[in-house]
Short mmCIF file of C-alpha atoms in Angstrom, two decimals:
data_model
loop_
_atom_site.label_atom_id
_atom_site.label_comp_id
_atom_site.label_asym_id
_atom_site.label_seq_id
_atom_site.Cartn_x
_atom_site.Cartn_y
_atom_site.Cartn_z
CA MET A 1342 5.30 75.41 -81.06
CA ASP A 1343 6.48 78.63 -79.39
CA GLY A 1344 5.34 78.98 -75.81
CA ASP A 1345 5.53 82.77 -76.12
CA ASP A 1346 2.57 82.59 -78.51
CA LEU A 1347 0.46 80.93 -75.81
CA HIS A 1348 0.81 83.58 -73.10
CA PRO A 1349 -2.45 85.34 -72.14
CA PRO A 1350 -2.62 89.08 -72.95
CA ALA A 1351 -2.02 90.05 -69.30
CA ASN A 1352 1.33 88.22 -69.30
CA VAL A 1353 2.38 89.80 -72.58
CA GLU A 1354 1.52 93.25 -71.24
CA LYS A 1355 3.59 92.70 -68.08
CA MET A 1356 6.63 91.47 -69.98
CA SER A 1357 6.39 94.29 -72.54
CA LYS A 1358 6.67 96.69 -69.58
CA GLY A 1359 9.67 94.83 -68.17
CA ILE A 1360 7.71 93.33 -65.25
CA PRO A 1361 8.73 89.74 -64.38
CA LEU A 1362 5.97 87.12 -64.26
CA THR A 1363 5.00 85.37 -61.04
CA ASP A 1364 4.17 81.70 -60.57
CA ALA A 1365 0.50 82.70 -60.51
CA ASP A 1366 0.95 84.34 -63.93
CA ARG A 1367 2.65 81.27 -65.36
CA ALA A 1368 0.32 78.59 -63.96
CA PRO A 1369 -2.41 78.65 -66.66
CA TRP A 1370 0.24 79.19 -69.35
CA LEU A 1371 2.18 76.04 -68.39
CA VAL A 1372 -1.01 73.97 -68.39
CA ARG A 1373 -1.96 75.37 -71.78
CA ILE A 1374 1.42 74.40 -73.26
CA ARG A 1375 1.06 70.83 -71.99
CA ASP A 1376 -2.49 70.58 -73.32
CA GLN A 1377 -1.48 71.92 -76.73
CA ALA A 1378 1.21 69.24 -76.93
CA HIS A 1379 -1.41 66.59 -76.17
CA ARG A 1380 -3.65 67.91 -78.90
CA SER A 1381 -0.80 67.47 -81.36
CA ILE A 1382 -0.66 63.78 -80.44
CA GLU A 1383 -4.44 63.48 -80.63
CA ARG A 1384 -4.24 64.83 -84.19
CA GLY A 1385 -1.99 61.92 -85.07
CA GLU A 1386 1.37 63.65 -84.87
CA ARG A 1387 4.27 61.58 -83.53
CA GLY A 1388 5.41 64.25 -81.11
CA ALA A 1389 5.59 67.95 -80.37
CA VAL A 1390 8.52 70.34 -80.08
CA VAL A 1391 7.92 73.30 -77.80
CA ALA A 1392 10.16 76.29 -77.09
CA CYS A 1393 9.46 77.93 -73.74
CA SER A 1394 11.14 79.33 -70.63
CA ALA A 1395 10.66 76.42 -68.21
CA LEU A 1396 12.84 78.14 -65.65
CA LYS A 1397 11.96 76.31 -62.43
CA LYS A 1398 11.89 72.61 -61.65
CA SER A 1399 8.23 72.99 -60.64
CA TYR A 1400 7.44 74.44 -64.08
CA ARG A 1401 9.10 71.46 -65.73
CA VAL A 1402 7.12 69.11 -63.50
CA VAL A 1403 3.90 70.68 -64.81
CA LEU A 1404 5.14 70.38 -68.39
CA ARG A 1405 5.91 66.70 -67.77
CA GLY A 1406 2.23 66.18 -66.96
CA ASP A 1407 2.04 66.38 -63.17
CA ARG A 1408 -0.47 69.08 -62.34
CA ILE A 1409 1.21 70.38 -59.18
CA ALA A 1410 0.44 73.48 -57.19
CA LEU A 1411 3.14 76.09 -57.74
CA GLU A 1412 4.94 77.66 -54.80
CA GLU A 1413 4.32 81.36 -55.10
CA HIS A 1414 0.97 82.96 -54.27
CA GLY A 1415 1.92 86.19 -56.01
CA GLY A 1416 -0.17 88.17 -53.51
CA GLN A 1417 -3.36 86.33 -54.45
CA SER A 1418 -5.58 83.98 -52.52
CA ASP A 1419 -6.08 80.45 -53.88
CA LYS A 1420 -9.55 81.46 -55.02
CA ASP A 1421 -8.19 84.46 -56.92
CA VAL A 1422 -5.49 82.34 -58.56
CA LEU A 1423 -8.08 79.79 -59.69
CA GLU A 1424 -10.18 82.56 -61.18
CA THR A 1425 -7.10 83.89 -62.98
CA ALA A 1426 -6.35 80.44 -64.43
CA ARG A 1427 -9.96 80.05 -65.52
CA GLU A 1428 -10.17 83.50 -67.11
CA HIS A 1429 -6.89 83.07 -69.00
CA ALA A 1430 -7.63 79.58 -70.30
CA PRO A 1431 -8.10 79.64 -74.10
CA SER A 1432 -11.71 79.44 -75.26
CA ASP A 1433 -11.16 76.08 -76.97
CA HIS A 1434 -9.68 74.70 -73.75
CA LYS A 1435 -12.70 75.70 -71.63
CA SER A 1436 -14.87 73.26 -73.53
CA GLN A 1437 -12.56 70.33 -72.88
CA PRO A 1438 -13.69 67.69 -70.33
CA HIS A 1439 -10.49 68.11 -68.30
CA ASP A 1440 -11.05 71.84 -67.75
CA ALA A 1441 -11.50 71.15 -64.03
CA ASP A 1442 -7.93 69.87 -63.91
CA VAL A 1443 -6.68 73.31 -64.93
CA ASP A 1444 -8.66 75.02 -62.16
CA ARG A 1445 -7.83 72.47 -59.50
CA HIS A 1446 -4.13 71.95 -60.08
CA ALA A 1447 -2.66 75.03 -61.78
CA ARG A 1448 -2.38 77.10 -58.63
CA PRO A 1449 0.28 78.10 -56.09
CA HIS A 1450 0.53 76.02 -52.96
CA ALA A 1451 0.58 77.10 -49.36
CA GLY A 1452 4.27 76.70 -48.64
CA PRO A 1453 7.66 75.52 -49.92
CA ASP A 1454 8.30 71.83 -50.47
CA THR A 1455 4.63 70.88 -50.20
CA ALA A 1456 3.80 70.54 -53.88
CA ILE A 1457 0.77 68.41 -54.63
CA HIS A 1458 1.45 65.79 -57.31
CA GLU A 1459 -1.57 64.32 -59.07
CA HIS A 1460 -1.04 62.05 -62.03
CA ILE A 1461 -3.56 62.06 -64.85
CA PRO A 1462 -2.94 58.75 -66.69
CA SER A 1463 -4.79 59.72 -69.86
CA HIS A 1464 -2.56 62.76 -70.18
CA ARG A 1465 0.80 61.01 -69.90
CA LEU A 1466 3.26 62.05 -72.56
CA ARG A 1467 6.99 61.50 -72.29
CA THR A 1468 8.76 64.82 -72.07
CA ILE A 1469 12.43 65.56 -72.73
CA PHE A 1470 13.95 68.97 -72.04
CA VAL A 1471 16.76 70.43 -74.13
CA HIS A 1472 18.42 73.12 -72.02
CA PRO A 1473 20.46 75.64 -74.04
CA HIS A 1474 22.95 77.28 -71.70
CA GLY A 1475 25.67 79.86 -72.16
CA SER A 1476 27.21 82.97 -70.67
CA ARG A 1477 25.12 86.00 -69.81
CA GLU A 1478 26.93 87.90 -72.56
CA ILE A 1479 25.86 85.44 -75.25
CA LEU A 1480 22.28 85.35 -73.99
CA MET A 1481 22.07 89.15 -73.84
CA SER A 1482 23.51 89.50 -77.34
CA ARG A 1483 20.88 87.16 -78.76
CA MET A 1484 18.06 88.92 -76.96
CA GLU A 1485 19.23 92.34 -78.11
CA HIS A 1486 19.28 91.17 -81.74
CA ARG A 1487 15.74 89.81 -81.64
CA LYS A 1488 13.29 91.89 -83.63
CA GLY A 1489 9.67 92.49 -82.74
CA HIS A 1490 9.62 90.46 -79.52
CA TYR A 1491 7.59 91.85 -76.64
CA MET A 1492 9.97 90.69 -73.89
CA LYS A 1493 12.61 93.29 -73.18
CA ALA A 1494 16.28 92.25 -73.09
CA SER A 1495 16.53 94.00 -69.72
CA MET A 1496 14.53 91.12 -68.22
CA LEU A 1497 17.38 88.65 -68.74
CA ASP A 1498 18.74 89.08 -65.22
CA SER A 1499 15.37 88.30 -63.64
CA GLN A 1500 15.17 85.18 -65.80
CA LEU A 1501 18.63 84.06 -64.70
CA ASP A 1502 17.74 84.76 -61.06
CA THR A 1503 14.65 82.56 -61.42
CA LEU A 1504 16.40 79.75 -63.30
CA GLU A 1505 16.81 76.44 -61.50
CA ASP A 1506 19.42 74.75 -63.68
CA PRO A 1507 18.22 71.19 -64.46
CA ALA A 1508 21.86 70.09 -64.33
CA THR A 1509 21.74 70.65 -60.57
CA THR A 1510 18.23 69.48 -59.67
CA GLY A 1511 18.59 65.74 -60.25
CA GLU A 1512 16.02 65.64 -63.05
CA ASP A 1513 15.88 62.88 -65.64
CA GLY A 1514 15.26 63.44 -69.32
CA VAL A 1515 17.37 66.58 -69.71
CA ILE A 1516 19.83 67.31 -72.52
CA GLN A 1517 22.35 70.09 -71.87
CA LEU A 1518 23.20 72.17 -74.95
CA GLU A 1519 26.12 74.61 -75.20
CA LEU A 1520 25.11 77.76 -77.07
CA GLU A 1521 28.69 78.58 -78.02
CA LYS A 1522 28.79 75.65 -80.45
CA PRO A 1523 27.71 76.03 -84.09
CA VAL A 1524 24.02 75.35 -84.68
CA ASP A 1525 24.68 72.29 -86.86
CA VAL A 1526 26.83 70.77 -84.09
CA GLN A 1527 24.11 71.51 -81.54
CA MET A 1528 21.51 69.78 -83.69
CA GLN A 1529 23.75 66.75 -84.23
CA GLU A 1530 24.40 66.38 -80.50
CA VAL A 1531 20.73 66.72 -79.58
CA MET A 1532 19.62 64.17 -82.16
CA GLU A 1533 22.27 61.70 -81.02
CA LYS A 1534 21.17 61.99 -77.40
CA LEU A 1535 17.51 61.65 -78.36
CA LYS A 1536 18.40 58.44 -80.19
CA GLN A 1537 20.22 57.15 -77.11
CA MET A 1538 17.10 57.88 -75.05
CA GLY A 1539 14.92 56.03 -77.54
CA VAL A 1540 12.93 59.15 -78.35
CA VAL A 1541 13.82 59.09 -82.04
CA GLN A 1542 14.89 56.15 -84.16
CA ALA A 1543 18.28 55.94 -85.81
CA ILE A 1544 18.06 56.30 -89.57
#
């Protein structure tokens, strides 16, 4: 699953113009990604693999299943942010019984370090993050060689400025991946670490 495919049109338009997203822009998107992963499990799949830019620790907290309030108001009132989340929720999601959770929790909070954590037991799903990291030069080269993607390579610096490296935030369930290594070596290392975590079984 590619998180870029789940962005609402307003987010895509901003990124195509080189405008960085705010926390308010990302709130409904993060919730949608988590909910799509749950639907994969509900369909009987053993797990879900998602590619997305989970730049901040607070974003990763949401993706782990804790519907927190994000830090940045983005110039909007709480009411406006809730309306934004509601309007951008996919039509199939609006009919789900936990739609209220999206409106209530996917919003910025009033100040730093006051995130509201609310666990939703029926939505628990173990989440492991694989964090590919490398030099700015390598990242820029890969972005410049992408074809047909709406996000401009010039936005890399804003992404790096926003990034809260999970290696420095004390988070559990994170696998660090060096982009300089060959892809087959990367895959081997990730699978080995997932086995050590008990996420996948050794064959």
